[in-house]
mmCIF file of C-alpha atoms in Angstrom:
data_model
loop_
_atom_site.group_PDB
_atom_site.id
_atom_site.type_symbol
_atom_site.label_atom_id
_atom_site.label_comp_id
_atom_site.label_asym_id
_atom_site.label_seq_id
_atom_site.Cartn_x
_atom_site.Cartn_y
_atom_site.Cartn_z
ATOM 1 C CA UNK G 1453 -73.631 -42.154 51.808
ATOM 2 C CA UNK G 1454 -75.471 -44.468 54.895
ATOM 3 C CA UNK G 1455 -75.593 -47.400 51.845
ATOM 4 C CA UNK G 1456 -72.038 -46.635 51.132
ATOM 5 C CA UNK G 1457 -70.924 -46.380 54.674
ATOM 6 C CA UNK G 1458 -72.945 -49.664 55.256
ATOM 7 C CA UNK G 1459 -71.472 -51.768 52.493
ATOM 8 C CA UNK G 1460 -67.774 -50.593 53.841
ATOM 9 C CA UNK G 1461 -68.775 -52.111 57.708
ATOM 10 C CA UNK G 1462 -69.698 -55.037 56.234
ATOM 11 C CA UNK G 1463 -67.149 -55.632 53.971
ATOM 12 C CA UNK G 1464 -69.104 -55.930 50.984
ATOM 13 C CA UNK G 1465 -67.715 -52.700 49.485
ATOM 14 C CA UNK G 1466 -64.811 -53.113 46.519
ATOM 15 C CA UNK G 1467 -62.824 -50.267 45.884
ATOM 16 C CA UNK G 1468 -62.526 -49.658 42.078
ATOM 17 C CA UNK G 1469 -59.118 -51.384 40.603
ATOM 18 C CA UNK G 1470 -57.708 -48.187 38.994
ATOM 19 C CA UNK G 1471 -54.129 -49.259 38.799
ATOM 20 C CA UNK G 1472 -54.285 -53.267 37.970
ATOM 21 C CA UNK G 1473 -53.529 -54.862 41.067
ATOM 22 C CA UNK G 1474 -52.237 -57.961 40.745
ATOM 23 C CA UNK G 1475 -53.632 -61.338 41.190
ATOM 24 C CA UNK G 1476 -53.882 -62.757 44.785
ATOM 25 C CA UNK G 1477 -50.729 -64.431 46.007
ATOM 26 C CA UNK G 1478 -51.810 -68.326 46.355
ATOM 27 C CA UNK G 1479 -52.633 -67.384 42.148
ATOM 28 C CA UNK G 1480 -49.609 -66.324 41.462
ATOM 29 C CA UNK G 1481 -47.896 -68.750 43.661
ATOM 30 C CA UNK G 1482 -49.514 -71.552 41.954
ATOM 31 C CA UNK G 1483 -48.548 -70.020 38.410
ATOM 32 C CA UNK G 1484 -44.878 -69.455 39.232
ATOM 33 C CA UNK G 1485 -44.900 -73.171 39.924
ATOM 34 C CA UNK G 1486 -46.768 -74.006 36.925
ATOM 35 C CA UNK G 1487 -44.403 -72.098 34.760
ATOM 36 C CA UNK G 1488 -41.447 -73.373 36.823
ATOM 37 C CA UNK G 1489 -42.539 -77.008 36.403
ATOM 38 C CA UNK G 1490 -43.600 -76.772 32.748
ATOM 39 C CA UNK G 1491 -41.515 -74.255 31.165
ATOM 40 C CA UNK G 1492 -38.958 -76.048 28.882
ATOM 41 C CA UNK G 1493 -36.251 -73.488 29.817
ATOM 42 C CA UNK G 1494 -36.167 -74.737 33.078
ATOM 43 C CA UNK G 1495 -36.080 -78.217 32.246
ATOM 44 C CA UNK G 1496 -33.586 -77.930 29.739
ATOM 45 C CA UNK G 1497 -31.431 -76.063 32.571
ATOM 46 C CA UNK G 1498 -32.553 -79.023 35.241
ATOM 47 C CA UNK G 1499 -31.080 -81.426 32.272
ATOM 48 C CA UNK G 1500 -27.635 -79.401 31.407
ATOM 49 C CA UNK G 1501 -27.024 -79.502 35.750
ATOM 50 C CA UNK G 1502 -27.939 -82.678 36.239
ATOM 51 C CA UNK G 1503 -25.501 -83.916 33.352
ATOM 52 C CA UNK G 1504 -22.248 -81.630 34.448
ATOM 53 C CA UNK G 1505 -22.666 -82.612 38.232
ATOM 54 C CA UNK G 1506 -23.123 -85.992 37.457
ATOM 55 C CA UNK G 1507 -19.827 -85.766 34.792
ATOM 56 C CA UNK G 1508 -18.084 -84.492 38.023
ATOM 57 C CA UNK G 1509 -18.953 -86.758 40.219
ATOM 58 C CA UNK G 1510 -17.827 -89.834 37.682
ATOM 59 C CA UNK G 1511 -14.706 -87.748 37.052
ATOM 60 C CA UNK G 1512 -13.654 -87.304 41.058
ATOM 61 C CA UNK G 1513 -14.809 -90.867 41.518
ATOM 62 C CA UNK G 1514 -12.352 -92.318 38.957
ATOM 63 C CA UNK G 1515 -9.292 -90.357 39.668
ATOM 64 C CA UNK G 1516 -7.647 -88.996 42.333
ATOM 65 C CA UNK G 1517 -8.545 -85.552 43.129
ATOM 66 C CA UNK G 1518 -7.200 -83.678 45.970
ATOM 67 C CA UNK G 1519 -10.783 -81.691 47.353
ATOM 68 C CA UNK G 1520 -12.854 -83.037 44.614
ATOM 69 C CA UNK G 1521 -15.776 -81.049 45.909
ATOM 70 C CA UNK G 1522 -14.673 -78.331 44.245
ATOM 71 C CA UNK G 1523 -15.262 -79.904 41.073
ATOM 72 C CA UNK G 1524 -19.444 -79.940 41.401
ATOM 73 C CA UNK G 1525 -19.393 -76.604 43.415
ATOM 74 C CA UNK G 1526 -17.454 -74.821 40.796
ATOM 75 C CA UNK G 1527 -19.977 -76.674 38.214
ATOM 76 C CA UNK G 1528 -23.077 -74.990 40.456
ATOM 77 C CA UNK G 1529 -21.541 -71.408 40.465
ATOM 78 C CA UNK G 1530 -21.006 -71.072 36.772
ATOM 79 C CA UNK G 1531 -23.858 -72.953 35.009
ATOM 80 C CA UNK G 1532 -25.934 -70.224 35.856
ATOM 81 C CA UNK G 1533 -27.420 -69.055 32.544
ATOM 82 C CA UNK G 1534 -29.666 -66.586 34.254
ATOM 83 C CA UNK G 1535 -26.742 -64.797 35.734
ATOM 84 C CA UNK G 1536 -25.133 -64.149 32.473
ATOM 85 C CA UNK G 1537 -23.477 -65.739 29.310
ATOM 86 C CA UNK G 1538 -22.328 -69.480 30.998
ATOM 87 C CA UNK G 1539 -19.405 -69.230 28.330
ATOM 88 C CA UNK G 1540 -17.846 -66.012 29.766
ATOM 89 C CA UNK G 1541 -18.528 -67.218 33.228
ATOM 90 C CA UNK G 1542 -16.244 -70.382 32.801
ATOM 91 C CA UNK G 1543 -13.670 -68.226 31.156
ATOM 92 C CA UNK G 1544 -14.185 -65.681 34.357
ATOM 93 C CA UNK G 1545 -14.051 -68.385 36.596
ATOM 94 C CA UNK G 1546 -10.475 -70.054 35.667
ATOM 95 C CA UNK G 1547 -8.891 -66.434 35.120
ATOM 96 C CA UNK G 1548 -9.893 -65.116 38.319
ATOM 97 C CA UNK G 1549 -9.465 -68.102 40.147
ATOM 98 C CA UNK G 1550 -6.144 -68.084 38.187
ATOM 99 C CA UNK G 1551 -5.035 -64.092 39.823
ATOM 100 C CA UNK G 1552 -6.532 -64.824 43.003
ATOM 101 C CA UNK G 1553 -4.234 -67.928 43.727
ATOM 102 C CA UNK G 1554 -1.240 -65.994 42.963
ATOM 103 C CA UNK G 1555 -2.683 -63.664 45.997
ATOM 104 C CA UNK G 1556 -2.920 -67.026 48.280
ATOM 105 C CA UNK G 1557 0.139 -68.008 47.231
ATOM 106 C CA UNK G 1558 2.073 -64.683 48.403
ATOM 107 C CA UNK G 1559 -0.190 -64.210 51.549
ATOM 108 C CA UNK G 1560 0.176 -67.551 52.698
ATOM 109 C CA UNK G 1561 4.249 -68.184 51.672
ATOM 110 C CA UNK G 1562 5.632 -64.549 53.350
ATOM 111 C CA UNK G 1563 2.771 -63.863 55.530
ATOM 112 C CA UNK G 1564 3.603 -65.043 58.819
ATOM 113 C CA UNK G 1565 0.736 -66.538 61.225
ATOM 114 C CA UNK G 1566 -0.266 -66.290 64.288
ATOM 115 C CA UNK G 1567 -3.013 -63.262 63.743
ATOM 116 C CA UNK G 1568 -1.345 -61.909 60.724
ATOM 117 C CA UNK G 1569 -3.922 -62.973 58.213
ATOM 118 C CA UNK G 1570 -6.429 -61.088 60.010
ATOM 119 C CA UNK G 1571 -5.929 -57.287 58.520
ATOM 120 C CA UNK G 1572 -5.680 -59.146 55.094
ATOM 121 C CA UNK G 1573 -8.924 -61.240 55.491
ATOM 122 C CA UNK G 1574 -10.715 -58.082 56.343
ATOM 123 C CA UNK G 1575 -9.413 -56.213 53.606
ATOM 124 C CA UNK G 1576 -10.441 -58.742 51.043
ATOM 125 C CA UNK G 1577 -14.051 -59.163 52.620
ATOM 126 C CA UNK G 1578 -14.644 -55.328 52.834
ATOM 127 C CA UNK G 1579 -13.610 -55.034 49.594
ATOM 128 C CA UNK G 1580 -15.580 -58.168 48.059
ATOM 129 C CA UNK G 1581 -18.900 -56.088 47.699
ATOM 130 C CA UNK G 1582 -17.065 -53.257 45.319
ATOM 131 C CA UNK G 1583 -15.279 -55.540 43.274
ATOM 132 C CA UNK G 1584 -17.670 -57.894 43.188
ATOM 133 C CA UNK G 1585 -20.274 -54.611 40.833
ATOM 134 C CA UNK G 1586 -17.495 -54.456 38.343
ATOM 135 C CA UNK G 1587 -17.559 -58.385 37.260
ATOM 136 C CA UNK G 1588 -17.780 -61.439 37.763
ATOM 137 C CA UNK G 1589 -14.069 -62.215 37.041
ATOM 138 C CA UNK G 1590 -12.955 -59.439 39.969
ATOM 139 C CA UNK G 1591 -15.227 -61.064 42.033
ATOM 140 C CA UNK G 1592 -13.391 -64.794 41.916
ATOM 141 C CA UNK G 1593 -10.212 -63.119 41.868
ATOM 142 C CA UNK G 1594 -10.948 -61.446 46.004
ATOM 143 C CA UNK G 1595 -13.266 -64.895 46.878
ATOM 144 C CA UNK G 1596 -10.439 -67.207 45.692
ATOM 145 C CA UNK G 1597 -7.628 -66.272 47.939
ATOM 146 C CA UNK G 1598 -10.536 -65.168 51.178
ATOM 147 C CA UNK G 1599 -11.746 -68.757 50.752
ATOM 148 C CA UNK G 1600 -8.073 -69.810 51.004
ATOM 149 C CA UNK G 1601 -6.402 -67.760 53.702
ATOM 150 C CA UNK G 1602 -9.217 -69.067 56.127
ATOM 151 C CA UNK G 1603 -9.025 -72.634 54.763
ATOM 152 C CA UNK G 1604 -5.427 -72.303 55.931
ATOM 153 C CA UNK G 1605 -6.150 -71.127 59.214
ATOM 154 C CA UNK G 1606 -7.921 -74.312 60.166
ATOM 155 C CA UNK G 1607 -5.767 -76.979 58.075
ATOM 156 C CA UNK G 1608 -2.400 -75.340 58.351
ATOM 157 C CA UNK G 1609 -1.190 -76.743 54.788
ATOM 158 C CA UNK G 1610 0.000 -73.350 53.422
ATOM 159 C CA UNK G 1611 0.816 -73.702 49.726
ATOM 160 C CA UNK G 1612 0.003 -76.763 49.453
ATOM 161 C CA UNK G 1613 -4.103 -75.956 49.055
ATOM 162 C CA UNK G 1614 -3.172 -73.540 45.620
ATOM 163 C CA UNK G 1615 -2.305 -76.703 43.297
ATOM 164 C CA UNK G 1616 -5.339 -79.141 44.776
ATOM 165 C CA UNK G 1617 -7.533 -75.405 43.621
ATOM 166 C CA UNK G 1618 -6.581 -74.866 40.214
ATOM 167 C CA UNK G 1619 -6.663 -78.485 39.702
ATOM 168 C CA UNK G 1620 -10.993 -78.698 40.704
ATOM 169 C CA UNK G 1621 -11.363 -75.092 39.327
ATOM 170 C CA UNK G 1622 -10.195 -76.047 35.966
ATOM 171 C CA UNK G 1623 -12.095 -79.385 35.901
ATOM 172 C CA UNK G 1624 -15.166 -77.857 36.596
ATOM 173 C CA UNK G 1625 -14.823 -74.780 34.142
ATOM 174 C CA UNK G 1626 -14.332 -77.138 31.390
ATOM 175 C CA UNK G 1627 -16.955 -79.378 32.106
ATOM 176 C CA UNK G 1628 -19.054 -76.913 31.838
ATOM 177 C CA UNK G 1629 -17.789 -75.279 28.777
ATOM 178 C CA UNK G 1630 -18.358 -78.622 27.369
ATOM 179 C CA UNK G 1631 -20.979 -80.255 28.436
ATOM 180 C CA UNK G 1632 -23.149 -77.313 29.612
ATOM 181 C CA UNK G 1633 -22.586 -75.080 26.777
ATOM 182 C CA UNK G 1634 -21.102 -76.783 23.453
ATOM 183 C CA UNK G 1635 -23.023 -79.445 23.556
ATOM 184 C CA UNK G 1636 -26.311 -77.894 23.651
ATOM 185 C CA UNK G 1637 -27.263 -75.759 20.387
ATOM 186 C CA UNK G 1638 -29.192 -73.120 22.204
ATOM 187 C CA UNK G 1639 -26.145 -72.056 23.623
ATOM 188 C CA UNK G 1640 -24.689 -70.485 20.213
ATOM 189 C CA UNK G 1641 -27.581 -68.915 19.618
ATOM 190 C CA UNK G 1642 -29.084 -65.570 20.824
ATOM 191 C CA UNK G 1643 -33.465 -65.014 22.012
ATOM 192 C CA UNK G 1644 -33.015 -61.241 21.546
ATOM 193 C CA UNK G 1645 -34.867 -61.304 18.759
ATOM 194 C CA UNK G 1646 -37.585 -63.889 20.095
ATOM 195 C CA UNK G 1647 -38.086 -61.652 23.106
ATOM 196 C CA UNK G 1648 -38.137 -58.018 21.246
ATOM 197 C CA UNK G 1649 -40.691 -59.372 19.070
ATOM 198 C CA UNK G 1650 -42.835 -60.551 22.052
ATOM 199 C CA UNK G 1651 -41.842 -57.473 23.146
ATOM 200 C CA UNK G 1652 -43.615 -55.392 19.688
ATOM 201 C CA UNK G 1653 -46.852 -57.498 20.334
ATOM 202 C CA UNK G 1654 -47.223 -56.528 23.596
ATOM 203 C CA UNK G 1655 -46.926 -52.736 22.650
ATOM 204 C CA UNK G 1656 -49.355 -53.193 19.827
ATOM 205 C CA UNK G 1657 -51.611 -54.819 22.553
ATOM 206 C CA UNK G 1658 -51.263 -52.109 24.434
ATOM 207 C CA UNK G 1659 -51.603 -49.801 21.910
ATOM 208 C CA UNK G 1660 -55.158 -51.102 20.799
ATOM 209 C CA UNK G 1661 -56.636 -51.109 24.785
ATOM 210 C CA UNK G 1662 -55.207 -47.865 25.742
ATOM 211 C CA UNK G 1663 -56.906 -45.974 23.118
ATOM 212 C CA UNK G 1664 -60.251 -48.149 23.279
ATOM 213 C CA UNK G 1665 -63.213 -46.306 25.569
ATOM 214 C CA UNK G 1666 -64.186 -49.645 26.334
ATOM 215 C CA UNK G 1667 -61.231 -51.097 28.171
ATOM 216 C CA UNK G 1668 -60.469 -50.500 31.888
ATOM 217 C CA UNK G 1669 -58.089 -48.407 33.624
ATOM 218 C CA UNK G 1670 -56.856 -51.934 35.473
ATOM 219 C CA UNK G 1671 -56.297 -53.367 31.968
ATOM 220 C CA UNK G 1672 -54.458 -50.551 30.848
ATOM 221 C CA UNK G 1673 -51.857 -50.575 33.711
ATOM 222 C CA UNK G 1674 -51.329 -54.442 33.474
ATOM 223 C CA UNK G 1675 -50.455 -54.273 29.774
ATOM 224 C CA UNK G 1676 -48.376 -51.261 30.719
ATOM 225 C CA UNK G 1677 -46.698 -52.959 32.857
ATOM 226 C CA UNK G 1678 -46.275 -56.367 30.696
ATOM 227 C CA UNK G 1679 -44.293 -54.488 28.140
ATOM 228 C CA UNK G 1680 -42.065 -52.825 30.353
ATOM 229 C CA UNK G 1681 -41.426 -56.618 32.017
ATOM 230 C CA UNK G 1682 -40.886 -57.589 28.131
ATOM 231 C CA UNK G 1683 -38.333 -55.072 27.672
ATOM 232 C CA UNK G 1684 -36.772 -55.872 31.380
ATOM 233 C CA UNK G 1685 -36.214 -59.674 29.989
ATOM 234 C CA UNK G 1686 -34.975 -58.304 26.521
ATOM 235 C CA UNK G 1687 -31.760 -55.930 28.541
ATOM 236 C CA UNK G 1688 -31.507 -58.831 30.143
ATOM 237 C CA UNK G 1689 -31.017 -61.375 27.468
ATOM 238 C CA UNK G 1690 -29.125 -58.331 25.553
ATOM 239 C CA UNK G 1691 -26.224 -58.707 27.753
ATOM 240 C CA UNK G 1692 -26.211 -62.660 28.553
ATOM 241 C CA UNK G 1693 -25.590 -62.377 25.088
ATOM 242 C CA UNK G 1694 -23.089 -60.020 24.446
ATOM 243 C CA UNK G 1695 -20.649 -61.857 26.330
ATOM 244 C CA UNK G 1696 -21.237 -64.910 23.903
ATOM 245 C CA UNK G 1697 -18.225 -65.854 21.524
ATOM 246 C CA UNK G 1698 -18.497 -65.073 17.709
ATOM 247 C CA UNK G 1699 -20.566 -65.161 16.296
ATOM 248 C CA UNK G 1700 -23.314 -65.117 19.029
ATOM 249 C CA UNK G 1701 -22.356 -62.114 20.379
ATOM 250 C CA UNK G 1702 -21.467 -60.055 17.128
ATOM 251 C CA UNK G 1703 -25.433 -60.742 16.133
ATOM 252 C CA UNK G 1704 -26.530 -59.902 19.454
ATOM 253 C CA UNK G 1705 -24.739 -56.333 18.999
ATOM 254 C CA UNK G 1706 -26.566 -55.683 15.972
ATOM 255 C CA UNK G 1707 -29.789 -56.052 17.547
ATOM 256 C CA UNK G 1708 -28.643 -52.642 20.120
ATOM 257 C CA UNK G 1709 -29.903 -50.126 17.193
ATOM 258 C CA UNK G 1710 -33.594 -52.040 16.936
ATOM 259 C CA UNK G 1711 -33.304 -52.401 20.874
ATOM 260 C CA UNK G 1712 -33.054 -48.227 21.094
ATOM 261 C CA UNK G 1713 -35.870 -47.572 18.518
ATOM 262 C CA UNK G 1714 -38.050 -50.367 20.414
ATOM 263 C CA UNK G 1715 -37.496 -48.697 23.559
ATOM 264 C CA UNK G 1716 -38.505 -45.384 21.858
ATOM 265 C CA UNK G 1717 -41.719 -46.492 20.530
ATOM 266 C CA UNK G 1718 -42.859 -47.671 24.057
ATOM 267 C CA UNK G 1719 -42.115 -44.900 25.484
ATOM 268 C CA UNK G 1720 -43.716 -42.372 23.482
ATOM 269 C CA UNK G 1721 -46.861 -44.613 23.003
ATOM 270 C CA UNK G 1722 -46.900 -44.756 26.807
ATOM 271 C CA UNK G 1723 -46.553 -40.799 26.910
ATOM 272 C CA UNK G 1724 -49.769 -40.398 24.534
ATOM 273 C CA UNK G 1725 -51.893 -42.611 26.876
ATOM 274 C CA UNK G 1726 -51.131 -40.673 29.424
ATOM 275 C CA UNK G 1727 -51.564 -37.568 27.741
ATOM 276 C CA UNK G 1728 -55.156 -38.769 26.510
ATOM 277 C CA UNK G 1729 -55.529 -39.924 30.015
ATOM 278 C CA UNK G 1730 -55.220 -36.488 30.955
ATOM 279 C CA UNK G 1731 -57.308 -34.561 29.224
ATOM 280 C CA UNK G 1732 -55.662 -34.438 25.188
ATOM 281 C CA UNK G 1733 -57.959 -35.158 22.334
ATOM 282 C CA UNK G 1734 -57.832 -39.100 22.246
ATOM 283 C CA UNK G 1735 -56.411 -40.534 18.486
ATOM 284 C CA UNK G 1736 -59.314 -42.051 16.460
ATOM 285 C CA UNK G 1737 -59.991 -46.102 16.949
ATOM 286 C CA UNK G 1738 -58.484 -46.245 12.593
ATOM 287 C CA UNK G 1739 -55.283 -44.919 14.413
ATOM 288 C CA UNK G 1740 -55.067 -46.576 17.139
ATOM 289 C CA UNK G 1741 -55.370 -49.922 14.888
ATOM 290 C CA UNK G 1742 -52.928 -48.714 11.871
ATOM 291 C CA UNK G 1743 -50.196 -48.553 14.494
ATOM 292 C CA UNK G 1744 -50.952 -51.770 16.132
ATOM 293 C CA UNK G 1745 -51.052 -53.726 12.864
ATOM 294 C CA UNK G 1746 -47.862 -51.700 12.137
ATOM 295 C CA UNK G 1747 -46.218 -53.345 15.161
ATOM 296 C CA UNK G 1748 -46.960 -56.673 14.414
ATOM 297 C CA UNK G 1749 -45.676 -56.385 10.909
ATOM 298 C CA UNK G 1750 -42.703 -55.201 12.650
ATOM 299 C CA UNK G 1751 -42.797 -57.912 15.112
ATOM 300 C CA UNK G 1752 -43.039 -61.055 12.532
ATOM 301 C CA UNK G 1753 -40.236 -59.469 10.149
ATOM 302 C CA UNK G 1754 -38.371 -59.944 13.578
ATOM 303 C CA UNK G 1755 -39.128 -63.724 13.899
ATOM 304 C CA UNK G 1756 -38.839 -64.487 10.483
ATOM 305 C CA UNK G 1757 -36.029 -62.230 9.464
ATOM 306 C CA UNK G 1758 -38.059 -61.217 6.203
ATOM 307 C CA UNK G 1759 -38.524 -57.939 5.022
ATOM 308 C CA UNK G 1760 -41.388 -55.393 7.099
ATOM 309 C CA UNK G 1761 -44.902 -55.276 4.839
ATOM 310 C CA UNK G 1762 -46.533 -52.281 5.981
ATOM 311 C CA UNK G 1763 -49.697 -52.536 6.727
ATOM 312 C CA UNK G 1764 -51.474 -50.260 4.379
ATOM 313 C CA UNK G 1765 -48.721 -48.491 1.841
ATOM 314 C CA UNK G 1766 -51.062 -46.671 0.191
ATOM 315 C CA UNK G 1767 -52.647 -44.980 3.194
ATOM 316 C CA UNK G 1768 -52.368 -41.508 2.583
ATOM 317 C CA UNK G 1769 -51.043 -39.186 5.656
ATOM 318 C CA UNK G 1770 -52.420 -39.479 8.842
ATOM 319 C CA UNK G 1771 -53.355 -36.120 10.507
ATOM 320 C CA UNK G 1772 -51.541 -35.133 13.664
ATOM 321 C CA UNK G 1773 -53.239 -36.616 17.154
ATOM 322 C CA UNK G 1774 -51.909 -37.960 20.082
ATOM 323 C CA UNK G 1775 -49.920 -40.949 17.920
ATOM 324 C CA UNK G 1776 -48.036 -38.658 15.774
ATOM 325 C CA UNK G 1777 -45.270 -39.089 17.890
ATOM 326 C CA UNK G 1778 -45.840 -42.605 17.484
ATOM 327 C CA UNK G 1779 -46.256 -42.920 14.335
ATOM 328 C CA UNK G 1780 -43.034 -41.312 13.843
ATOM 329 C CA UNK G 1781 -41.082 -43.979 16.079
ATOM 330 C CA UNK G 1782 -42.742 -47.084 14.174
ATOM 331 C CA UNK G 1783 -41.454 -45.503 10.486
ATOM 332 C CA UNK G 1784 -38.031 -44.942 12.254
ATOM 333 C CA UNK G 1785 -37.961 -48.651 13.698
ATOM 334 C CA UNK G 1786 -39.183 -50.116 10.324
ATOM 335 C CA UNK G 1787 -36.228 -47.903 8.575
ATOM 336 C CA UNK G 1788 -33.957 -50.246 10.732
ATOM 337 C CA UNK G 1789 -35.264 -53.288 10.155
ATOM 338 C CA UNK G 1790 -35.269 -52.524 6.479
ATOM 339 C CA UNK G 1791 -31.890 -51.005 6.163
ATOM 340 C CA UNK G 1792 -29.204 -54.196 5.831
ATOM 341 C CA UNK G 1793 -30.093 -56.848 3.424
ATOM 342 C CA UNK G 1794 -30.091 -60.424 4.316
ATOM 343 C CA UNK G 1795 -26.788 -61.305 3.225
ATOM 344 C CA UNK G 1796 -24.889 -58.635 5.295
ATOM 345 C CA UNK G 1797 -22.781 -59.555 8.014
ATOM 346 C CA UNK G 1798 -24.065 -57.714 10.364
ATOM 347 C CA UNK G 1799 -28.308 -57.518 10.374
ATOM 348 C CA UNK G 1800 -30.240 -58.224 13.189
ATOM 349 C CA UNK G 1801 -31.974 -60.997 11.297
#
C-alpha cells in the first residue's frame, strides 16, 4: 500500500486500461490528417469540387448572369457526398428552391413593407429547424424565400430577385448533376457491400480476441467498438445510397435483408462476450475459430459476389456454449447470401 501510494505521488503509477482508451490526441490528430491527406476518397471529392466550381466560374464569366455567385455556392451546398446521395440533393435543390420562390414571390408582390416582413421572417426561421429533420428538399423550400425576403429588405428589388434565383439555382444543380455525378463512375455505383464486408472481418476479429484468454480487456473494447463504427459507416452509406437512381438504389435495397442479419450476428456475438465476461462457461478456442473463419467466408462471397464455402461442411454439430446463439445468426446470414442466384434481378451481389 506505502509502494502503491508512493508510485501514485510521483506519478509513476498507470491505472490498468480496462476499457481501451483511445490513443492520445496529437496521435490521432496526426492520423486524421494522414487519412485526410492520403485517402483517395477525399481526393477524388477535392477533384469533383474543384472541377464544378471551376465549370461555374467559366460559365458566370462568359455570360451574363444576374448574382452569379449563386452559381458556385449552390455547387458547394449540394456536392456534398457525405451528406447524402449528391444526385437526390441536386434534384432537392431545384424543387425546393423551385416551391420556395413561389413563397418569395407572394410575400414579396402582396406583402406590403415597412415592418411587414417581420412576423413572416420569424415564422420561416422558427420553423427552419423542424422542417429542416424531415429533408433536405423542405429545408430549401423555408431557406429559399428567408434568404429572399431579407435580400429584399436591403435592395428593395421585389420580384425582380425570383428570376436572377432560379436562373443560378438551376445552373448550379446541373453542373453538378453533370459534372459531379455522371461523369464520375463511382457515382452509379453503391460501397454497401465493400463496407459490410469490412464490416464481417471486423466481427470475426473480434470474435477470435474476445474468446482468447490471452488478449486484453483494452483490446477487446477497441475491436468492440471498431465494428460498431463499421456498421455506423455501413447505415450510413445504406441511405446515401438509397436515394441513388436505378439501378443504384434498387441494389442498394437488396442489401437491407443481409444488413439486418449482419446487425444480428454482432449483436449476439457481443452479448456472449459479455456473458463469458461475466461469469458463463467461455466457448472452446475450435469455436471461437469455426465462427470466425465462417465470417470471412461470408465476408469474401460479399466482395466477390460468389457463392459462401463454408468453412468445414462436414463438421458435425457443435454442442451448445456461449456461440450457439451465434452460430445460429452466421447459418441464417449465409441462408441470405445463398438464397438468389446470380442472374436475379434483385441479389445483393
Amino acid at each position: 500500500a506505502i509502494e502503491h501510494a508512493r508510485d501514485t505521488l510521483a506519478g509513476a503509477y498507470r491505472a490498468p486500461d480496462r476499457v481501451g482508451r483511445p490513443r492520445a490526441l496529437p496521435a490521432r490528430l496526426r492520423a486524421a490528417s494522414r487519412d485526410l491527406l492520403v485517402s483517395a476518397e477525399s481526393w477524388r471529392y477535392g477533384l469533383r469540387l474543384a472541377l464544378c466550381i471551376g465549370l461555374a466560374q467559366v460559365l458566370v464569366s462568359a455570360i451574363d448572369v444576374p448574382r452569379s455567385y449563386w452559381v458556385p455556392l449552390t455547387v458547394t451546398f449540394v456536392l456534398k457526398p457525405d451528406f447524402g446521395s449528391v444526385f437526390s440533393r441536386a434534384v432537392l435543390r431545384a424543387l425546393g428552391t423551385a416551391a420556395g420562390l413561389v413563397v418569395a414571390g407572394a410575400v414579396l408582390e402582396f406583402v406590403p413593407r415597412g415592418g411587414w416582413e417581420v412576423p413572416i421572417v420569424v415564422v420561416l426561421a422558427a420553423g427552419l429547424p423542424t422542417v429542416s429533420r424531415r429533408g433536405y428538399g423542405y429545408q430549401t423550400a423555408v431557406i429559399t424565400p428567408l434568404i429572399l425576403i431579407l435580400s429584399d429588405m436591403l435592395s428593395h428589388q421585389g420580384v425582380h430577385l425570383l428570376a436572377p434565383r432560379l436562373l443560378d439555382s438551376l445552373i448550379g444543380c446541373g453542373i453538378v448533376l453533370v459534372a459531379g455525378y455522371a461523369l464520375w463512375p463511382e457515382s452509379w455505383h453503391t460501397r454497401v457491400g465493400a463496407r459490410l464486408a469490412a464490416a464481417v472481418d471486423d466481427t470475426a476479429r473480434y470474435i477470435e480476441c474476445a474468446f482468447d484468454e490471452h488478449t486484453d480487456q483494452a483490446a477487446r473494447a477497441r475491436t468492440r467498438r471498431r465494428i460498431y463504427r463499421d456498421l455506423s459507416a455501413v447505415r450510413t452509406e445504406f441511405q446515401r445510397a438509397l436515394g441513388e437512381p436505378p439501378p443504384a438504389g434498387a441494389r442498394a435495397a437488396a442489401w437491407w435483408p443481409l444488413l439486418v442479419a449482419v446487425e444480428r450476428v454482432i449483436d449476439t456475438g457481443t452479448a456472449a462476450a459479455v456473458h463469458t465476461a461475466h461469469g458463463a462457461p467461455p466457448p472452446s478456442p475450435e469455436a471461437a475459430a469455426h465462427i470466425a473463419t465462417e465470417l470471412r467466408a461470408l465476408a469474401t462471397s460479399m466482395r466477390t459476389g460468389k457463392p459462401v464455402v463454408p468453412a468445414d461442411p462436414d463438421a458435425a454439430e457443435h454442442t451448445p456454449d456461449a456461440l450457439t446463439d451465434v452460430r445460429r445468426e452466421v447459418r441464417s446470414t449465409r441462408s441470405l447470401m445463398d438464397g438468389p442466384g446470380p442472374n436475379d434481378p434483385s441479389p445483393p451481389r
